[in-house]
Amino acid sequence: MAKLLRDENLISLWEKFFLDHYKTEIENIVLSYPEKRSLYVDYWNVDRVDPSLAENLITNPYPTIYNAEEALKNIEVSTGERLRLHFRVFNLPDIHRIGIRKLRSVHLGKLIAIEGLVKKVTEVRPKLQIGAFQCQKCGAIIKLEQEEDIIKEPAECYEDQGGCGRSSSFKLLTSLSEFIDFQKVELQESPEGLRGGAQPERISVYLEDDLVGDIAPGDRVIVNGILHSHQRRRGTYRLTAFDKILSAISIEKQELAFEEVEVTEEDEKEILRVSKDPQIYEKIRKSIAPTIYGMEVEKDALTLQLFGGVAKNMPDGTRIRGDIHVLLVGDPGTAKSQMLTYISKLAPRSIYASGRASSAAGLTAAAVRDEFGEGHWTLEAGALVLADMGIAAIDEIDKMSDSDRSALHQAMEQQEISVAKAGINATLKSRCALLAAANPKLGRFDEYLPIHEQINMPPALLSRFDLIFSIIDKPNVDRDTNLATHILMAHKAGEVHEHISKSKKSTHKKSEEERLMQIVKPVFEPEFLRKYVAYAKRNVFPVLTEEAIETIKNYYVSLRASSEDSIPFTPRQLEAFVRLAEASARVRLSNKVTVEDAERAISIIDQYLRRVSLDRETGKFDIDIIATGISHTQQERMRAIMDIIRRICEESKDGNAARADIIKEAEIAGIETSKTEEILERLKRNGQIYEPVIGKYKITGY
Ligand code: ADP
Ligand code: MG
């Protein structure tokens, strides 16, 4: 094959091109050769010099690149060496950037650029490039270049390599063969390109030599490569249907967040103009899921989540997340899923997934042995990694797998996911904001039970959320009337719109449609809002003003001071205040976090705590309710009961504490009988006490 490809004219064309334009670059590579062994060439540099040569790269890439590499071998560098370099072209014209979904057989054999999200990578492993085969008849060693996936043996013992010329059987000598590093990667369409919740399409990409080991699941990349087909097999049968495979020539990483969202100069002007509007915050909030009635605080939270706080890299190497994690827990049919879908369509780089994820990677990441890796280990990214730098909207998070549940702590706080299994040892980035929804285990939300008992999530994980909202659907005539009106009018608006656009002789007027659409029309179109958010996240990095610091500090200190024996919040919530306040400043594209921003953050957190951490007995906020599931007062009471049990056990003859005695003693200590009974149940469930005889208790391990 190599002989057929060789074209002396082409080689001299390339040689001249390299000498004229890439001499210094090649000289630089010499300094770190062979670690560096690729020459990267911008497509447009070739196009400027020789458009037809550039065109050839696209339409006839195999021979063109082969001869370019041959030409590179001819170039003598200052040290007198000749280097064997890979020719890696990048920055292909936009028209050759093809969506994975749009790939057709006409693209086979062409150089194209494919943009996508790295879903899986296999381990790097050696692949035979030049096989050394020993003839079993004469012992000669025959070298043969391998071009396919399946090993090719010499057809005969070639005489031109000093062999005996007979057909023979051969033995592969691995120590004399040449290998190349090889890695297989699966690329998935970027969610930005997906509309209407379509399943993303995927393509396998082959990486060789110095391209391997450089990309991780979750990366956004453009792979420039040659599309070819790969014959499918079923057992020993070869099928006529082929798989598409991209052999990578070069990879461009998209480092900048939100590159996918293009903001033109005109857009920028408009963004800056509307950001000056004193009502900008209200307008943006009203643009979020306008078909959903009410949910005012939730929409506040989501508005701030869209913009996010500022992630900080501290000099000691730690990183503080800026992303705001929000959890919605509530009754069925309260538009939680609807909200999540809406946000995932609106927010740049976002992914919508269900906790019951079907793929092996689940929500976080996993090392799996699968068909893709052909029996070898593959590292696969889950939703939180794929949503890096965006929002991961995870519905029914309570249904997630146990391995996800344990990985989620790290994913939410450190925003990384470590996978160490077999040959794979990787840390993937999950710098995303988590927007999660959960349904109560018992069907309906019970205001009087701690959240962690109602959804399948440990308190430690719940405390990682900056905001948790419980959505309770209780009949209320006023609210029900408004909600019903809103939903019914929204439907009517939709009907009139359909009627006018689909039926020929419509009796409905355009003006009627416009009037009806008023209530469901967002102030800003999602398209524009997405650009606004991308612009803000890219360009605005607000800083706390002294006044804002004072405001937050005062609230924090005074609320903690006023609550005597319960803890209304911990330093973790303090960080939440900062993030929310920063996001609030970002909404105005302001680089200053003002008192108003601080107050907005306080008011949102206040509402959240009121709903989920209000201790109903004392009327005070108590973060322990979220963190441990029981309030501080309850904890105190449990401790008192434990003391009572211990004392009675020590004093009694049989070493047990009778139920009636405990209740009596507790009453003297001021604890009502019903509370004592409740606590006994809980202590038993926790395994702190046990009941050796009915009606008698003992302390475990005492
Ligand atoms: P959940 O995920 O909370 O169980 P869904 O998001 O599936 O609920 O919502 C059920 C349906 O009820 C959706 O069609 C949604 O639009 C509608 N719905 C529920 N609450 C509201 C609301 N406040 N305003 C408008 N529509 C609502
Ligand atoms: Mg739902």
XYZ file of C-alpha atoms and ligand atoms in Angstrom:
730
model
C 0.000 0.000 0.000
C 2.777 2.393 0.965
C 4.350 2.096 -2.495
C 1.079 2.935 -4.200
C 0.671 6.084 -2.123
C 4.068 7.540 -2.853
C 3.967 10.565 -5.157
C 7.273 12.353 -5.772
C 5.564 15.525 -7.071
C 3.481 15.824 -3.986
C 6.494 15.215 -1.770
C 8.443 18.048 -3.334
C 5.418 20.369 -3.082
C 5.191 19.654 0.631
C 8.934 19.907 1.131
C 8.921 23.408 -0.271
C 5.909 24.325 1.835
C 7.551 23.150 5.058
C 10.874 24.818 4.293
C 9.151 28.109 3.471
C 6.692 28.232 6.346
C 7.501 25.733 9.082
C 11.275 25.711 9.284
C 11.431 27.346 12.742
C 8.662 25.163 14.087
C 10.473 22.036 12.990
C 13.691 23.352 14.548
C 11.798 23.794 17.806
C 10.503 20.261 17.750
C 14.089 18.979 17.482
C 14.735 20.311 20.997
C 12.215 17.963 22.533
C 12.235 15.147 19.992
C 11.139 12.342 20.278
C 8.764 13.294 23.139
C 7.350 15.821 20.727
C 6.924 14.226 17.363
C 4.116 16.003 15.586
C 4.044 19.065 13.416
C 0.764 20.929 13.804
C -0.262 22.826 10.715
C -3.131 25.269 10.439
C -5.293 24.354 7.453
C -5.520 27.983 6.406
C -1.746 28.303 6.137
C -1.817 25.581 3.506
C -4.827 27.134 1.829
C -3.147 30.530 1.581
C -0.111 29.084 -0.151
C -1.697 26.396 -2.283
C -5.501 26.118 -2.276
C -5.524 22.974 -4.344
C -3.126 21.242 -1.963
C -5.413 22.214 0.903
C -8.389 20.904 -1.015
C -6.526 17.641 -1.524
C -6.103 17.302 2.220
C -9.849 17.244 2.574
C -10.872 15.116 -0.360
C -7.937 12.759 -0.565
C -6.429 12.794 2.890
C -4.615 9.429 3.029
C -2.114 10.000 0.207
C -1.827 13.727 0.875
C -0.901 13.230 4.512
C 1.287 10.227 3.720
C 3.342 12.273 1.277
C 3.496 15.229 3.654
C 5.028 12.913 6.252
C 7.425 11.535 3.657
C 8.433 15.122 2.834
C 9.048 15.801 6.525
C 11.495 12.893 6.602
C 13.531 14.631 3.899
C 13.981 17.840 5.805
C 17.353 18.107 7.412
C 17.419 20.079 10.643
C 20.319 22.004 12.170
C 21.572 18.981 14.089
C 21.882 17.170 10.795
C 19.103 14.768 11.762
C 16.036 13.912 9.821
C 12.967 13.504 11.990
C 10.038 11.191 11.601
C 7.172 13.519 12.349
C 3.424 13.186 12.230
C 1.683 15.740 10.118
C -1.298 17.016 12.062
C -3.571 19.498 10.380
C -6.153 21.447 12.372
C -8.622 24.325 12.090
C -10.554 22.919 9.154
C -13.101 25.108 7.332
C -16.530 25.245 8.949
C -18.180 23.507 6.016
C -16.180 20.414 6.805
C -17.330 20.420 10.387
C -19.985 17.718 10.345
C -22.467 16.822 13.075
C -22.256 13.200 14.209
C -25.898 12.799 13.238
C -25.187 14.146 9.737
C -22.414 11.718 8.821
C -23.163 9.890 5.585
C -21.315 7.539 3.308
C -20.153 10.467 1.138
C -17.913 11.476 4.016
C -16.086 8.149 4.014
C -12.398 8.554 3.288
C -12.615 12.349 3.706
C -10.950 14.570 6.247
C -13.633 16.062 8.452
C -13.970 17.797 11.790
C -16.335 16.404 14.377
C -17.307 18.323 17.439
C -18.509 16.531 20.527
C -18.343 15.536 24.095
C -16.009 12.725 25.160
C -18.183 10.035 26.668
C -15.776 7.124 27.065
C -12.089 6.454 26.761
C -10.403 3.075 26.858
C -7.059 2.416 28.496
C -4.055 3.158 26.330
C -2.690 -0.054 24.970
C -0.088 -1.094 22.474
C -1.117 -1.938 18.969
C 1.016 -3.869 16.525
C 2.322 -1.626 13.788
C 5.047 -3.639 12.166
C 4.905 -7.323 12.871
C 8.064 -9.475 12.901
C 7.123 -12.961 11.737
C 9.409 -15.942 11.822
C 9.081 -18.477 9.046
C 8.591 -21.897 10.621
C 10.329 -23.549 7.683
C 13.566 -21.571 7.208
C 13.627 -19.348 10.313
C 13.874 -16.070 8.353
C 12.273 -13.031 9.921
C 9.775 -11.233 7.736
C 8.515 -7.760 8.617
C 5.044 -6.748 7.612
C 3.248 -3.457 8.194
C -0.183 -3.859 9.800
C -3.005 -1.724 8.525
C -6.114 -3.472 9.727
C -7.516 -4.412 13.096
C -6.936 -8.051 12.383
C -3.390 -9.312 12.245
C -2.059 -9.832 8.754
C 0.518 -12.558 8.283
C 2.916 -12.705 5.337
C 1.408 -14.564 2.359
C 4.721 -16.320 1.821
C 8.253 -16.174 3.144
C 9.248 -13.174 1.026
C 12.506 -13.596 -0.820
C 13.173 -9.865 -0.951
C 13.469 -10.006 2.832
C 15.888 -12.870 2.715
C 13.232 -15.566 3.057
C 12.879 -18.939 1.377
C 9.978 -17.913 -0.873
C 7.803 -20.817 0.207
C 4.370 -20.506 1.701
C 4.751 -21.345 5.311
C 3.312 -20.859 8.755
C 4.626 -17.942 10.787
C 5.196 -17.120 14.399
C 4.859 -13.528 15.625
C 7.924 -12.351 17.537
C 6.663 -9.522 19.739
C 10.121 -8.493 20.933
C 11.192 -7.679 17.361
C 7.874 -6.139 16.330
C 7.061 -2.463 16.516
C 4.108 -1.244 18.512
C 2.273 2.004 18.689
C 0.128 3.395 21.504
C -3.505 3.159 20.745
C -6.673 4.365 22.384
C -10.314 4.271 21.488
C -12.627 7.106 22.413
C -16.351 7.550 22.124
C -17.580 10.964 21.133
C -21.144 12.060 21.733
C -23.027 14.970 20.181
C -22.917 18.115 22.297
C -26.205 18.660 24.070
C -26.384 22.113 22.463
C -26.919 20.449 19.151
C -29.733 18.293 20.470
C -33.261 19.467 20.278
C -36.392 18.006 21.728
C -34.722 15.538 24.042
C -33.358 13.364 21.244
C -30.920 10.635 22.207
C -27.397 11.781 21.440
C -25.623 9.927 18.654
C -22.121 8.629 19.073
C -19.052 7.775 17.069
C -15.886 5.840 17.839
C -12.605 7.650 17.388
C -9.200 5.965 17.122
C -6.216 7.769 18.548
C -2.657 6.723 17.899
C 0.824 7.484 19.169
C 1.252 10.931 20.716
C -2.469 11.706 20.559
C -3.314 9.129 23.217
C -3.863 9.758 26.898
C -4.576 13.417 26.525
C -8.329 13.642 26.668
C -10.668 12.648 29.434
C -14.357 11.860 29.534
C -16.321 15.072 29.817
C -13.933 17.067 27.596
C -15.379 19.096 24.751
C -13.296 18.546 21.679
C -13.103 18.924 17.947
C -11.518 15.876 16.384
C -10.113 16.316 12.898
C -9.777 12.978 11.276
C -10.489 10.640 8.430
C -13.797 8.845 8.428
C -13.663 5.234 7.512
C -15.824 2.234 7.844
C -15.278 -0.778 9.940
C -16.811 -4.086 9.077
C -19.177 -5.493 11.599
C -18.914 -9.079 12.583
C -21.377 -11.397 14.112
C -19.416 -14.376 15.323
C -17.327 -15.406 12.360
C -19.695 -13.847 9.816
C -18.812 -10.562 8.261
C -21.816 -8.342 7.711
C -22.499 -5.893 4.927
C -23.370 -3.127 7.388
C -20.331 -1.144 8.461
C -19.614 0.986 11.510
C -18.273 4.494 11.220
C -14.923 5.213 12.738
C -12.907 8.387 12.796
C -9.135 8.030 12.705
C -7.915 11.133 14.454
C -5.338 13.365 12.808
C -5.514 16.117 15.421
C -7.597 17.151 18.404
C -8.620 20.656 19.377
C -9.781 21.072 22.950
C -12.395 23.626 23.788
C -10.987 25.022 26.984
C -13.209 28.039 27.308
C -16.585 27.495 28.836
C -19.604 28.337 26.741
C -17.714 28.535 23.514
C -20.637 26.676 22.054
C -22.886 29.640 22.628
C -21.947 32.208 20.085
C -22.319 35.811 21.203
C -21.946 38.217 18.309
C -21.014 41.861 18.647
C -24.640 42.757 18.070
C -25.738 40.358 20.806
C -23.216 41.901 23.123
C -24.613 45.378 22.526
C -28.103 44.160 23.277
C -26.952 42.265 26.384
C -25.203 45.339 27.744
C -28.243 47.467 26.976
C -30.774 45.280 28.782
C -28.410 44.723 31.719
C -28.830 48.415 32.591
C -32.569 47.983 33.095
C -33.319 48.364 36.828
C -35.895 45.593 36.404
C -33.411 43.169 34.847
C -33.513 40.668 37.688
C -37.320 40.524 37.684
C -37.397 40.242 33.918
C -34.990 37.353 33.846
C -36.808 35.572 36.623
C -40.089 36.000 34.755
C -38.469 34.462 31.697
C -37.830 31.193 33.478
C -40.520 28.623 32.777
C -43.323 31.191 32.345
C -45.873 28.442 31.776
C -45.331 27.286 35.343
C -47.457 29.158 37.807
C -46.082 30.364 41.127
C -42.910 28.755 42.484
C -41.563 32.247 43.037
C -38.727 31.354 45.411
C -37.793 28.320 43.359
C -37.524 30.544 40.307
C -35.355 32.957 42.304
C -33.090 30.085 43.172
C -32.940 28.861 39.588
C -32.197 32.344 38.271
C -29.214 32.594 40.568
C -28.183 29.046 39.812
C -28.095 29.839 36.088
C -25.549 32.581 36.667
C -23.659 30.940 39.526
C -21.149 32.360 41.943
C -17.442 32.760 41.327
C -15.216 29.696 41.579
C -12.012 30.567 43.405
C -8.585 29.048 43.194
C -6.757 29.663 46.418
C -2.966 29.960 46.663
C -2.778 26.740 48.711
C -4.154 24.839 45.760
C -7.687 24.463 47.033
C -10.589 25.398 44.897
C -13.855 26.753 46.219
C -16.821 26.025 44.069
C -18.983 28.806 42.727
C -21.753 26.563 41.496
C -25.006 26.597 43.404
C -26.606 23.223 44.085
C -30.384 23.183 44.359
C -32.706 20.359 45.382
C -36.456 20.314 44.838
C -38.310 17.746 46.937
C -42.004 17.482 46.728
C -45.332 16.069 45.957
C -45.929 14.434 42.608
C -47.291 16.595 39.825
C -45.884 19.864 41.101
C -43.927 20.655 37.935
C -40.542 19.585 39.295
C -39.643 17.608 36.196
C -41.034 20.395 34.043
C -38.735 22.907 35.756
C -35.688 20.690 35.288
C -36.361 20.144 31.627
C -36.832 23.846 31.109
C -33.551 24.748 32.803
C -31.643 22.053 30.972
C -32.781 23.517 27.665
C -32.033 27.049 28.754
C -28.660 26.740 30.460
C -25.524 26.490 28.357
C -23.733 23.121 28.653
C -26.440 21.406 30.575
C -27.502 17.794 30.714
C -30.823 16.350 31.768
C -30.721 12.857 33.200
C -32.686 10.638 35.468
C -31.251 9.287 38.714
C -32.125 5.870 37.403
C -29.506 6.342 34.686
C -29.368 3.495 32.272
C -25.676 3.637 31.415
C -22.992 2.025 33.527
C -21.448 5.370 34.340
C -24.653 6.460 36.054
C -24.541 10.008 37.318
C -20.854 10.203 38.052
C -18.330 7.967 36.280
C -17.253 4.386 36.152
C -14.589 2.070 34.849
C -16.308 -0.725 32.987
C -15.382 -3.634 30.809
C -17.650 -3.413 27.845
C -18.013 -4.165 24.202
C -16.662 -0.768 23.272
C -13.340 -1.547 24.928
C -13.379 -5.017 23.372
C -12.970 -6.603 26.758
C -10.560 -4.000 28.080
C -11.310 -1.318 30.601
C -13.188 1.750 29.517
C -13.655 4.906 31.514
C -17.113 6.291 31.025
C -18.482 9.662 32.046
C -21.877 10.109 33.649
C -24.141 13.144 33.647
C -22.226 15.216 36.199
C -19.029 14.941 34.207
C -20.722 15.583 30.892
C -22.293 18.723 32.368
C -18.885 20.119 33.370
C -19.137 23.933 33.401
C -22.898 23.750 33.037
C -25.926 22.544 34.935
C -26.680 18.894 35.571
C -30.443 18.545 35.924
C -31.003 15.205 37.630
C -34.571 14.091 38.015
C -35.586 11.472 40.563
C -32.194 11.650 42.199
C -33.538 9.527 45.046
C -33.452 6.570 42.664
C -29.723 6.731 42.030
C -27.452 3.751 42.532
C -25.393 3.198 45.665
C -22.124 3.802 43.871
C -23.406 7.159 42.634
C -24.585 8.047 46.092
C -21.100 7.590 47.493
C -19.380 9.362 44.595
C -21.756 12.299 44.778
C -20.171 13.812 47.910
C -16.903 14.385 46.119
C -18.616 15.381 42.906
C -20.628 18.099 44.621
C -17.996 19.561 46.903
C -14.603 19.018 45.263
C -16.272 18.923 41.873
C -14.159 15.981 40.842
C -14.814 12.321 40.521
C -12.004 9.857 41.062
C -12.079 6.470 39.470
C -9.463 3.927 40.399
C -10.044 0.487 39.060
C -7.903 -1.946 37.107
C -5.601 -0.033 34.795
C -7.683 3.081 35.036
C -6.800 5.745 37.508
C -8.398 9.021 36.680
C -9.858 12.128 38.164
C -12.609 13.649 36.115
C -13.884 17.165 36.479
C -17.496 17.784 37.407
C -17.559 21.537 37.770
C -21.285 21.795 37.347
C -24.202 23.070 39.338
C -26.541 20.300 40.353
C -30.244 20.855 40.013
C -31.913 17.813 41.472
C -35.490 16.734 42.012
C -36.675 14.012 44.338
C -39.991 12.419 45.115
C -40.831 11.456 48.674
C -40.615 7.724 49.371
C -44.070 7.660 50.829
C -45.642 9.359 47.828
C -46.501 12.607 49.543
C -44.319 14.991 51.411
C -44.771 14.956 55.171
C -43.918 18.306 56.683
C -43.350 16.734 60.061
C -40.734 14.216 59.060
C -37.099 15.092 58.393
C -36.316 15.244 54.680
C -33.702 12.519 54.737
C -36.276 10.065 56.021
C -38.564 10.904 53.159
C -36.142 10.665 50.323
C -33.486 8.109 49.893
C -30.554 10.421 50.586
C -28.263 10.576 53.600
C -28.242 13.839 55.581
C -24.551 14.398 54.810
C -25.390 14.544 51.137
C -28.383 16.793 51.686
C -26.221 19.293 53.500
C -24.144 19.680 50.315
C -27.045 21.469 48.651
C -27.001 25.243 48.944
C -30.761 25.353 48.728
C -33.448 22.748 49.316
C -37.068 23.480 48.593
C -39.956 21.342 49.618
C -42.910 21.738 47.310
C -46.117 20.829 49.030
C -49.373 20.540 47.165
C -52.018 21.409 49.708
C -55.520 22.469 48.659
C -55.908 26.221 48.996
C -58.846 27.938 47.298
C -57.022 31.114 46.289
C -53.899 29.439 45.040
C -55.843 26.666 43.338
C -57.990 29.216 41.519
C -54.974 31.126 40.275
C -53.072 28.032 39.297
C -56.039 26.559 37.455
C -56.631 29.848 35.654
C -52.986 30.011 34.669
C -52.800 26.460 33.362
C -56.158 26.662 31.553
C -55.362 30.006 29.961
C -51.980 28.705 28.870
C -53.731 25.794 27.190
C -56.228 28.118 25.552
C -53.433 30.316 24.255
C -51.805 27.238 22.790
C -55.061 26.118 21.209
C -55.746 29.479 19.599
C -52.214 29.533 18.247
C -52.608 26.053 16.759
C -56.019 26.945 15.405
C -54.762 30.033 13.615
C -51.695 28.376 12.194
C -53.248 25.057 11.164
C -56.813 25.697 10.078
C -57.490 27.586 6.869
C -60.478 29.649 7.852
C -59.845 30.622 11.425
C -62.441 32.590 13.321
C -59.816 33.505 15.901
C -57.875 36.697 15.505
C -54.163 37.250 15.763
C -54.840 39.938 18.377
C -56.669 37.420 20.533
C -53.715 35.063 20.313
C -51.316 37.822 21.303
C -53.449 38.827 24.258
C -53.685 35.247 25.505
C -49.998 34.593 24.992
C -49.155 37.503 27.293
C -49.267 35.351 30.414
C -46.992 32.635 29.120
C -44.626 34.704 27.025
C -41.153 35.087 28.503
C -39.753 38.625 28.615
C -36.564 37.306 27.040
C -36.580 34.501 24.525
C -34.645 31.424 25.717
C -32.208 31.915 22.835
C -31.293 35.387 24.076
C -31.251 34.439 27.734
C -28.825 31.643 27.019
C -26.479 34.127 25.387
C -26.920 36.521 28.273
C -25.989 33.830 30.785
C -23.014 32.662 28.737
C -21.799 36.246 28.416
C -22.165 36.866 32.152
C -20.372 33.676 33.149
C -17.567 34.377 30.728
C -16.992 38.037 31.526
C -18.337 38.990 34.931
C -16.486 38.193 38.158
C -18.067 40.136 40.992
C -16.248 41.045 44.213
C -17.894 41.482 47.615
C -18.112 45.095 48.798
C -17.393 45.908 52.453
C -21.066 46.677 52.984
C -22.150 43.323 51.566
C -19.676 41.548 53.832
C -21.083 43.432 56.838
C -24.652 42.559 55.884
C -23.993 38.841 55.578
C -21.788 38.751 58.660
C -24.358 40.519 60.805
C -27.145 38.233 59.722
C -25.048 35.141 60.303
C -23.753 36.166 63.706
C -26.991 37.585 65.017
C -29.124 34.644 63.969
C -26.710 32.192 65.511
C -26.506 34.265 68.685
C -30.264 34.575 69.060
C -30.960 30.898 68.812
C -29.304 29.891 72.082
C -29.032 26.130 72.045
C -29.782 25.285 68.427
C -27.561 25.895 65.425
C -29.428 27.741 62.668
C -26.612 27.265 60.194
C -22.986 26.322 59.797
C -20.116 27.905 57.848
C -21.298 25.824 54.914
C -24.357 28.057 54.629
C -22.117 31.091 54.902
C -20.536 30.029 51.634
C -23.985 29.640 50.146
C -24.758 33.267 51.029
C -21.643 34.373 49.179
C -22.384 32.301 46.089
C -25.955 33.506 45.860
C -24.920 37.124 46.366
C -22.263 36.824 43.663
C -24.772 35.304 41.278
C -27.172 38.135 42.026
C -24.504 40.675 41.022
C -23.780 38.697 37.872
C -27.403 38.993 36.809
C -26.827 42.755 36.406
C -23.415 42.089 34.883
C -22.010 43.962 37.844
C -18.529 43.390 39.197
C -19.618 44.521 42.634
C -21.620 42.480 45.130
C -23.744 45.095 46.865
C -25.889 45.139 49.983
C -28.936 44.445 47.801
C -27.294 41.304 46.452
C -26.464 40.184 49.977
C -30.024 40.840 51.052
C -31.399 38.854 48.147
C -29.203 35.914 49.128
C -30.341 36.213 52.732
C -33.989 36.321 51.817
C -33.742 33.209 49.646
C -31.838 31.226 52.260
C -34.269 32.437 54.898
C -37.177 31.024 52.938
C -35.397 27.744 52.375
C -34.552 27.326 56.048
C -38.062 28.312 57.040
C -39.444 25.480 54.982
C -37.051 22.683 55.753
C -35.192 23.387 58.944
C -37.725 25.109 61.134
C -37.865 23.362 64.466
C -41.583 23.243 65.048
C -41.215 23.041 68.783
C -39.018 26.057 69.298
C -39.937 28.031 66.203
C -36.259 28.435 65.377
C -34.099 27.423 62.438
C -32.021 24.398 63.118
C -29.610 23.160 60.504
C -29.157 19.928 62.436
C -32.538 18.906 61.109
C -30.998 18.720 57.662
C -27.543 17.593 58.668
C -28.502 14.853 61.083
C -32.231 14.530 60.626
C -32.991 15.559 64.177
C -33.137 18.954 65.758
C -30.859 20.078 68.477
C -33.704 19.960 71.039
C -34.478 16.415 70.026
C -30.827 15.492 70.366
C -30.732 16.946 73.861
C -33.793 14.980 74.748
C -32.368 11.761 73.371
C -29.267 12.280 75.438
C -31.387 12.815 78.560
C -33.327 9.620 77.931
C -30.112 7.686 77.383
C -28.856 8.963 80.743
C -32.065 7.870 82.398
C -31.839 4.386 80.893
C -28.235 4.045 81.962
C -29.058 5.073 85.528
C -32.017 2.721 85.839
C -30.008 -0.169 84.412
C -27.268 0.380 86.966
C -29.719 0.535 89.827
C -31.992 -2.343 88.827
C -31.425 -5.937 89.864
C -31.673 -7.511 86.422
C -29.657 -4.755 84.710
C -32.590 -3.771 82.489
C -34.560 -0.527 82.401
C -38.310 -1.042 82.474
C -40.311 1.053 80.040
C -42.664 2.372 82.725
C -39.734 3.502 84.878
C -38.126 5.331 81.983
C -41.362 7.147 81.205
C -41.816 8.134 84.835
C -38.267 9.433 85.206
C -38.527 11.301 81.917
C -41.691 12.984 83.035
C -39.915 14.237 86.115
C -37.252 15.638 83.780
C -40.024 17.415 81.859
C -40.324 15.165 78.799
C -43.827 14.227 77.771
C -44.757 10.551 77.556
C -45.460 10.667 73.823
C -42.007 12.195 73.188
C -40.332 9.565 75.337
C -42.080 6.789 73.440
C -41.022 8.325 70.168
C -37.430 8.579 71.331
C -37.366 4.987 72.579
C -38.510 3.874 69.138
C -35.831 5.946 67.463
C -33.054 4.775 69.778
C -34.057 1.208 69.135
C -34.105 1.784 65.392
C -30.673 3.405 65.560
C -29.397 0.384 67.462
C -28.422 2.479 70.471
C -30.652 0.417 72.782
C -32.289 -2.995 72.483
C -35.152 -4.815 74.094
C -33.982 -8.127 75.581
C -37.374 -8.684 77.237
C -40.536 -7.024 76.028
C -40.987 -3.726 77.841
C -37.393 -3.672 79.104
C -34.392 -1.960 77.556
C -30.648 -2.200 77.655
C -27.961 0.019 76.202
C -26.096 -1.600 73.337
C -22.525 -2.498 74.168
C -22.815 -1.243 77.706
P -43.420 16.275 39.010
O -42.148 16.024 38.303
O -43.285 17.271 40.123
O -44.097 15.043 39.467
P -44.352 17.279 36.452
O -43.254 18.239 36.156
O -44.352 16.018 35.712
O -44.432 16.999 38.014
O -45.712 18.070 36.256
C -46.937 17.496 35.968
C -47.776 18.397 35.105
O -48.437 19.368 35.878
C -46.978 19.129 34.074
O -47.606 19.071 32.838
C -46.929 20.550 34.587
O -46.858 21.446 33.546
C -48.230 20.676 35.380
N -48.062 21.575 36.496
C -47.828 21.240 37.772
N -47.679 22.334 38.550
C -47.844 23.397 37.746
C -47.778 24.808 37.942
N -47.517 25.340 39.134
N -47.989 25.600 36.873
C -48.211 25.061 35.665
N -48.276 23.758 35.407
C -48.094 22.914 36.426
Mg -41.323 14.095 37.926
